[in-house]
Amino acid sequence: MKKILVTGGAGFIGSHLCESLLEKGNEVLCLDNFFTGSKRNIVHLLQNPYFELIRHDITHPFFAEVDEIYNLACPASPIHYQYNPIKTIKTSVMGAINMLGLAKRIRAKVLQASTSEIYGDPIVHPQKEEYWGNVNPIGRRSCYDEGKRCAETLFMDYHIQNKVRIKIVRIFNTYGPRMDVNDGRVVSNFIVQALSNEDITIFGDGSQTRSFQYITDLIDGVTRMMDTGDEFIGPVNIGNPNEFTVLQLAEKIIKLTRSRSKLVYMPLPSDDPVQRQPDISLAKKKLKGWEPRIQLEEGLVHTIDYFRERLKKQ
Ligand code: NAD
Ligand code: UDP
């Protein structure tokens, strides 16, 4: 049995990760400041004697004896990470320093939840890990993008200078049950709007693309990455390469929910990337047996079922 710390464990991805690690027979410490996470996501785990919930902000040092650390703490939706941009960048940078310092001291393995956003508005398509990206350092998304880029730098430097055992995964747009109703990201927004027969808010003309990964495929990928030998540190892209325009996503969701919603067009937020698609050949090679298994329509059906129940309880 391993002792595993998950920062951001009460969030969308974190709660699925805690659940999966417990199912595999590990002891899990879930750390969260509940900025975007919620007790609702992990309430079903609270009775498990191998699960511990700690309210803590990772911009402050934290100490515990663990074998592995998954560093997920950071708001991920643009509306939430732009709410307090200074706090967002502090979470990425000071959070990384605190978790790397802890990993160094207790000799734990530490995995960073990085993001496709480190490629910015990519000129190279699809994105391979070698691509350095096209990122605005002073825009509305910079607190998130540059914070995550700096965290990757810190991970590499602690590895080179202090031999900390690191893993970096670059996560592409992931969706699924337990996204918050007010999360603000495209999949949850469109599903909530469609189920309520409200207007579906297309930002820009909807021709921008994203590649959507279902949550279980991501959890499978990140846990396999943690279990690789120390010589493979990444960064590695984890995503589903099937690329859709935002308009195609809206149409699929309207069809699956049989919604009466109409599309409304709103201004495109600044620096919104035009296209995004992961090249996952490295992940397929190194994370033996991993590949995305749930395609968009199936994943949307599960997610719609979840939101249908959630909205009934509102
Ligand atoms: P989320 O907002 O649901 O989860 C983030 C969690 O971190 C929340 O529980 C929040 O309360 C917690 N948190 C935020 N700041 C904190 C702090 N200072 N101290 C302690 N806890 C803090 O988002 P998510 O989609 O689950 O994302 C989890 C991680 O994965 C993030 O690091 C995000 O950048 C990364 N990621 C997610 C996606 C995606 O598509 N979902 C894509 C790329 C990267
Ligand atoms: N988007 C949209 N309507 C919404 C929310 C988002 O058209 O209600 C668009 C957004 O402009 C972006 C894409 O959907 O082009 C994905 O946005 P999201 O915030 O989910 O993720 P990110 O931009 O960080 O990939």
Coordinates of C-alpha atoms and ligand atoms in Angstrom, one line a residue:
M1 CA 0.0 0.0 0.0
K2 CA 1.4 3.4 -1.0
K3 CA 0.7 6.7 0.7
I4 CA -0.3 9.2 -2.0
L5 CA -0.8 13.0 -1.7
V6 CA -3.2 14.5 -4.2
T7 CA -3.3 18.3 -4.3
G8 CA -6.5 19.7 -5.7
G9 CA -8.1 16.4 -4.8
A10 CA -11.6 17.8 -4.3
G11 CA -11.7 19.2 -7.8
F12 CA -13.1 17.6 -11.0
I13 CA -10.0 15.6 -12.0
G14 CA -8.6 15.3 -8.4
S15 CA -11.7 13.5 -7.1
H16 CA -11.6 10.9 -9.9
L17 CA -7.9 10.4 -9.2
C18 CA -8.4 10.0 -5.4
E19 CA -11.2 7.4 -6.1
S20 CA -9.0 5.4 -8.6
L21 CA -6.0 5.4 -6.3
L22 CA -8.1 4.2 -3.3
E23 CA -9.7 1.4 -5.6
K24 CA -6.1 0.2 -6.3
G25 CA -5.5 -0.2 -2.6
N26 CA -3.5 2.9 -1.8
E27 CA -3.9 5.4 1.1
V28 CA -4.8 8.8 -0.1
L29 CA -4.3 12.3 1.4
C30 CA -6.5 14.8 -0.4
L31 CA -5.4 18.4 0.0
D32 CA -7.6 21.3 -1.2
N33 CA -8.5 24.9 -0.4
F34 CA -11.9 24.5 -2.0
F35 CA -11.5 27.4 -4.4
T36 CA -13.1 25.6 -7.3
G37 CA -13.3 22.1 -5.7
S38 CA -16.1 20.9 -3.5
K39 CA -16.7 18.4 -0.7
R40 CA -19.6 17.1 -2.8
N41 CA -17.0 15.5 -5.2
I42 CA -15.4 13.5 -2.4
V43 CA -18.1 13.0 0.2
H44 CA -18.5 9.4 -0.8
L45 CA -14.9 8.8 0.1
L46 CA -15.0 10.3 3.6
Q47 CA -16.1 7.0 5.2
N48 CA -13.1 5.2 3.8
P49 CA -10.4 4.8 6.6
Y50 CA -7.7 5.1 4.0
F51 CA -8.9 8.5 2.8
E52 CA -8.0 11.7 4.6
L53 CA -9.1 15.2 3.6
I54 CA -7.0 18.2 4.5
R55 CA -8.0 21.8 4.0
H56 CA -4.8 23.6 2.9
D57 CA -3.6 26.1 0.4
I58 CA -0.5 24.9 -1.5
T59 CA 0.9 28.4 -1.7
H60 CA 1.9 27.6 2.0
P61 CA 4.4 24.9 2.8
F62 CA 2.9 21.5 3.7
F63 CA 4.6 18.5 5.3
A64 CA 3.5 14.8 5.3
E65 CA 5.3 11.5 4.8
V66 CA 4.1 10.1 1.5
D67 CA 5.5 8.0 -1.4
E68 CA 4.0 9.9 -4.3
I69 CA 2.5 13.4 -4.9
Y70 CA 0.1 14.3 -7.7
N71 CA 0.2 18.1 -7.9
L72 CA -3.2 19.1 -9.4
A73 CA -4.1 22.2 -7.3
C74 CA -4.9 25.1 -9.6
P75 CA -8.1 26.5 -11.0
A76 CA -8.4 25.3 -14.6
S77 CA -11.4 27.2 -16.1
P78 CA -10.6 30.6 -17.6
I79 CA -13.3 32.4 -15.7
H80 CA -12.0 31.0 -12.4
Y81 CA -8.3 31.4 -13.1
Q82 CA -8.8 35.0 -14.3
Y83 CA -10.9 35.9 -11.2
N84 CA -7.7 36.4 -9.2
P85 CA -4.8 36.1 -11.6
I86 CA -2.1 36.8 -9.0
K87 CA -3.4 34.0 -6.8
T88 CA -3.5 31.7 -9.9
I89 CA 0.2 32.3 -10.7
K90 CA 1.1 32.0 -7.1
T91 CA -0.7 28.6 -6.9
S92 CA 1.3 27.3 -9.9
V93 CA 4.7 28.7 -8.9
M94 CA 4.7 28.6 -5.1
G95 CA 2.7 25.4 -5.1
A96 CA 5.3 23.8 -7.3
I97 CA 8.1 25.0 -5.1
N98 CA 6.3 23.7 -2.0
M99 CA 5.6 20.3 -3.5
L100 CA 9.1 19.9 -5.0
G101 CA 10.6 21.0 -1.7
L102 CA 8.5 18.3 0.1
A103 CA 9.4 15.7 -2.5
K104 CA 13.1 16.5 -2.2
R105 CA 12.9 16.2 1.6
I106 CA 11.0 13.0 1.8
R107 CA 12.3 11.5 -1.4
A108 CA 8.8 11.1 -3.0
K109 CA 8.0 10.9 -6.6
V110 CA 6.1 14.0 -7.8
L111 CA 3.9 14.4 -10.8
Q112 CA 2.9 17.8 -12.2
A113 CA -0.5 18.3 -13.9
S114 CA 0.7 20.6 -16.7
T115 CA -1.5 21.6 -19.6
S116 CA -1.9 22.0 -23.4
E117 CA -2.0 25.7 -22.6
I118 CA 1.8 25.7 -22.4
Y119 CA 1.6 25.6 -26.2
G120 CA -0.5 28.8 -26.2
D121 CA -2.1 29.5 -29.5
P122 CA -0.1 26.9 -31.4
I123 CA 1.4 27.5 -34.8
V124 CA 2.5 23.8 -35.0
H125 CA -0.4 21.4 -35.4
P126 CA -0.9 18.8 -33.9
Q127 CA 1.2 19.6 -30.9
K128 CA 4.2 17.4 -30.1
E129 CA 6.1 17.6 -26.8
E130 CA 9.1 19.2 -28.6
Y131 CA 7.1 22.2 -29.6
W132 CA 7.9 25.3 -27.4
G133 CA 4.6 27.0 -27.9
N134 CA 3.3 30.4 -28.8
V135 CA 2.4 32.1 -25.6
N136 CA 1.5 35.7 -24.8
P137 CA 3.3 36.6 -21.6
I138 CA 1.0 39.6 -20.7
G139 CA -2.5 38.6 -21.7
R140 CA -5.6 37.5 -19.8
R141 CA -4.6 33.8 -20.0
S142 CA -1.0 34.4 -19.0
C143 CA -1.4 33.9 -15.3
Y144 CA -2.4 30.3 -16.0
D145 CA -0.2 29.6 -19.1
E146 CA 3.0 31.2 -17.8
G147 CA 2.4 29.8 -14.2
K148 CA 2.2 26.3 -15.7
R149 CA 5.2 26.9 -17.9
C150 CA 7.2 28.2 -14.9
A151 CA 6.1 25.1 -12.9
E152 CA 7.5 22.8 -15.6
T153 CA 10.8 24.8 -15.4
L154 CA 10.9 24.3 -11.7
F155 CA 10.2 20.6 -12.0
M156 CA 13.0 20.2 -14.5
D157 CA 15.4 22.2 -12.4
Y158 CA 14.7 20.4 -9.2
H159 CA 15.2 17.2 -11.1
I160 CA 18.6 18.3 -12.6
Q161 CA 19.9 20.1 -9.5
N162 CA 18.5 18.0 -6.7
K163 CA 17.7 14.7 -8.4
V164 CA 14.0 14.9 -7.4
R165 CA 12.0 12.1 -9.1
I166 CA 9.6 14.0 -11.3
K167 CA 6.9 13.4 -14.0
I168 CA 5.3 16.0 -16.1
V169 CA 2.0 15.4 -18.0
R170 CA 0.5 17.9 -20.4
I171 CA -3.3 17.4 -20.1
F172 CA -5.5 18.3 -23.0
N173 CA -9.2 19.4 -22.6
T174 CA -10.8 16.8 -20.3
Y175 CA -14.4 16.6 -19.4
G176 CA -16.8 14.3 -17.5
P177 CA -19.0 13.9 -14.4
R178 CA -18.2 16.1 -11.4
M179 CA -17.4 19.2 -13.5
D180 CA -19.1 22.0 -11.6
V181 CA -22.4 23.4 -13.0
N182 CA -20.7 26.8 -12.9
D183 CA -17.3 25.6 -14.0
G184 CA -17.5 27.8 -17.1
R185 CA -15.7 25.5 -19.5
V186 CA -17.2 24.6 -22.8
V187 CA -18.5 21.1 -22.3
S188 CA -20.2 21.8 -19.0
N189 CA -21.6 25.1 -20.1
F190 CA -23.1 23.6 -23.3
I191 CA -24.6 20.6 -21.5
V192 CA -26.1 22.8 -18.7
Q193 CA -27.5 25.2 -21.2
A194 CA -28.9 22.5 -23.4
L195 CA -30.6 20.6 -20.5
S196 CA -32.2 23.9 -19.4
N197 CA -33.2 24.8 -23.0
E198 CA -31.3 28.0 -22.6
D199 CA -29.2 29.7 -25.3
I200 CA -25.9 28.0 -26.1
T201 CA -23.1 30.6 -25.9
I202 CA -20.7 30.2 -28.8
F203 CA -17.7 32.4 -28.3
G204 CA -16.5 33.8 -31.7
D205 CA -17.8 32.0 -34.8
G206 CA -17.3 28.5 -33.2
S207 CA -14.7 27.5 -35.8
Q208 CA -12.0 27.2 -33.1
T209 CA -11.1 23.6 -32.3
R210 CA -10.4 21.5 -29.2
S211 CA -9.8 17.8 -28.7
F212 CA -11.9 16.4 -25.9
Q213 CA -10.7 13.6 -23.6
Y214 CA -13.0 11.7 -21.3
I215 CA -12.0 11.7 -17.6
T216 CA -11.4 7.9 -17.3
D217 CA -8.8 8.0 -20.1
L218 CA -7.0 10.8 -18.4
I219 CA -6.9 9.0 -15.0
D220 CA -5.6 5.9 -16.8
G221 CA -2.9 7.9 -18.5
V222 CA -1.6 9.9 -15.4
T223 CA -1.5 6.9 -13.1
R224 CA 0.4 4.9 -15.8
M225 CA 2.8 7.9 -16.1
M226 CA 3.4 7.9 -12.3
D227 CA 4.2 4.1 -12.5
T228 CA 6.8 4.4 -15.2
G229 CA 10.5 4.0 -14.3
D230 CA 12.4 7.0 -12.9
E231 CA 14.2 7.5 -16.3
F232 CA 11.0 8.7 -18.0
I233 CA 10.1 12.1 -16.7
G234 CA 8.1 13.5 -19.6
P235 CA 6.7 16.0 -20.5
V236 CA 4.1 13.8 -22.1
N237 CA 0.8 14.8 -23.8
I238 CA -2.3 13.0 -22.5
G239 CA -5.3 13.7 -24.5
N240 CA -7.7 12.4 -27.2
P241 CA -6.6 13.5 -30.7
N242 CA -10.1 13.6 -32.1
E243 CA -10.5 17.3 -32.9
F244 CA -13.9 19.1 -33.1
T245 CA -14.9 22.7 -33.7
V246 CA -16.8 24.3 -30.9
L247 CA -19.8 24.5 -33.2
Q248 CA -19.7 20.7 -33.8
L249 CA -19.6 20.2 -30.1
A250 CA -22.7 22.4 -29.6
E251 CA -24.6 20.5 -32.3
K252 CA -23.7 17.1 -30.8
I253 CA -24.9 18.2 -27.4
I254 CA -28.1 19.6 -28.7
K255 CA -28.8 16.3 -30.6
L256 CA -28.0 14.1 -27.6
T257 CA -30.1 16.1 -25.1
R258 CA -32.9 16.7 -27.7
S259 CA -32.7 20.3 -26.6
R260 CA -34.7 23.3 -27.9
S261 CA -31.7 25.6 -27.2
K262 CA -30.7 28.1 -29.9
L263 CA -27.1 29.1 -30.6
V264 CA -26.0 32.6 -29.7
Y265 CA -22.7 34.1 -30.8
M266 CA -20.7 36.1 -28.3
P267 CA -17.3 37.9 -28.6
L268 CA -14.2 35.5 -28.6
P269 CA -12.2 36.0 -25.4
S270 CA -8.7 37.4 -26.0
D271 CA -5.9 35.0 -26.8
D272 CA -8.4 32.1 -27.2
P273 CA -6.4 29.4 -29.1
V274 CA -7.6 28.8 -32.6
Q275 CA -6.8 25.1 -32.7
R276 CA -5.6 22.4 -30.4
Q277 CA -4.8 18.7 -31.0
P278 CA -2.4 16.5 -29.1
D279 CA 0.2 14.2 -30.8
I280 CA 0.0 11.2 -28.4
S281 CA 2.6 9.0 -30.0
L282 CA 5.0 9.4 -27.1
A283 CA 2.3 8.5 -24.5
K284 CA 1.3 5.4 -26.6
K285 CA 5.0 4.3 -26.8
K286 CA 5.9 5.0 -23.1
L287 CA 2.7 4.3 -21.2
K288 CA 2.3 0.7 -22.5
G289 CA -1.3 -0.1 -23.3
W290 CA -2.6 3.4 -22.9
E291 CA -4.8 5.0 -25.5
P292 CA -8.0 6.9 -25.3
R293 CA -10.9 4.5 -25.2
I294 CA -14.0 6.7 -24.8
Q295 CA -14.9 8.7 -27.8
L296 CA -16.8 12.0 -27.7
E297 CA -20.4 10.8 -28.2
E298 CA -20.1 8.1 -25.5
G299 CA -18.4 10.4 -23.0
L300 CA -21.0 13.1 -23.6
V301 CA -23.8 10.6 -22.9
H302 CA -22.2 9.8 -19.5
T303 CA -21.6 13.5 -18.7
I304 CA -25.2 14.5 -19.8
D305 CA -26.6 11.8 -17.5
Y306 CA -24.6 13.2 -14.6
F307 CA -25.7 16.8 -15.2
R308 CA -29.3 15.7 -15.6
E309 CA -29.2 14.3 -12.0
R310 CA -27.2 17.3 -10.7
L311 CA -29.7 19.8 -12.1
K312 CA -32.6 18.0 -10.5
K313 CA -31.0 18.5 -7.1
Q314 CA -30.4 22.2 -7.6
Ligands
NAD1 P1 -10.8 22.1 -10.9 O1 -10.9 23.5 -10.8 O2 -12.0 21.2 -10.8 O3 -9.8 21.5 -9.8 C1 -8.7 22.3 -9.2 C2 -8.7 22.0 -7.7 O4 -7.5 22.7 -7.1 C3 -9.9 22.5 -7.0 O5 -10.4 21.5 -6.1 C4 -9.4 23.7 -6.2 O6 -10.2 24.0 -5.1 C5 -8.0 23.3 -5.9 N1 -7.1 24.5 -5.7 C6 -7.0 25.6 -6.5 N2 -6.1 26.4 -5.9 C7 -5.6 25.8 -4.8 C8 -4.6 26.2 -3.8 N3 -3.9 27.3 -3.9 N4 -4.4 25.3 -2.8 C9 -5.1 24.1 -2.8 N5 -6.0 23.7 -3.6 C10 -6.2 24.6 -4.7 O7 -10.0 21.8 -12.2 P2 -9.6 20.4 -12.9 O8 -10.1 20.4 -14.3 O9 -9.9 19.2 -12.0 O10 -8.0 20.6 -13.0 C11 -7.1 19.9 -12.2 C12 -5.7 20.2 -12.6 O11 -5.5 19.6 -14.0 C13 -5.3 21.6 -12.7 O12 -3.9 21.8 -12.3 C14 -5.4 22.0 -14.2 O13 -4.5 23.0 -14.5 C15 -5.0 20.7 -14.8 N6 -5.6 20.6 -16.2 C16 -6.9 20.3 -16.4 C17 -7.4 20.2 -17.6 C18 -8.8 19.9 -17.9 O14 -9.2 20.0 -19.1 N7 -9.7 19.6 -17.0 C19 -6.5 20.5 -18.8 C20 -5.2 20.7 -18.5 C21 -4.7 20.8 -17.2
UDP2 N1 -16.3 28.4 -25.3 C1 -17.6 28.7 -25.9 N2 -18.6 28.9 -25.1 C2 -18.6 28.8 -23.7 C3 -17.4 28.4 -23.1 C4 -16.3 28.2 -24.0 O1 -17.6 28.9 -27.1 O2 -19.6 28.9 -23.1 C5 -15.2 28.2 -26.2 C6 -13.9 28.9 -25.8 O3 -13.9 30.3 -26.3 C7 -12.8 28.1 -26.3 C8 -13.4 26.6 -26.2 O4 -14.8 26.8 -26.1 O5 -12.6 28.4 -27.7 C9 -12.9 25.9 -25.1 O6 -13.0 26.7 -23.9 P1 -12.7 26.1 -22.4 O7 -12.9 27.3 -21.5 O8 -13.5 24.9 -22.2 O9 -11.2 25.6 -22.5 P2 -9.8 26.2 -23.1 O10 -10.1 27.5 -23.9 O11 -9.0 26.5 -21.9 O12 -9.3 25.1 -23.9

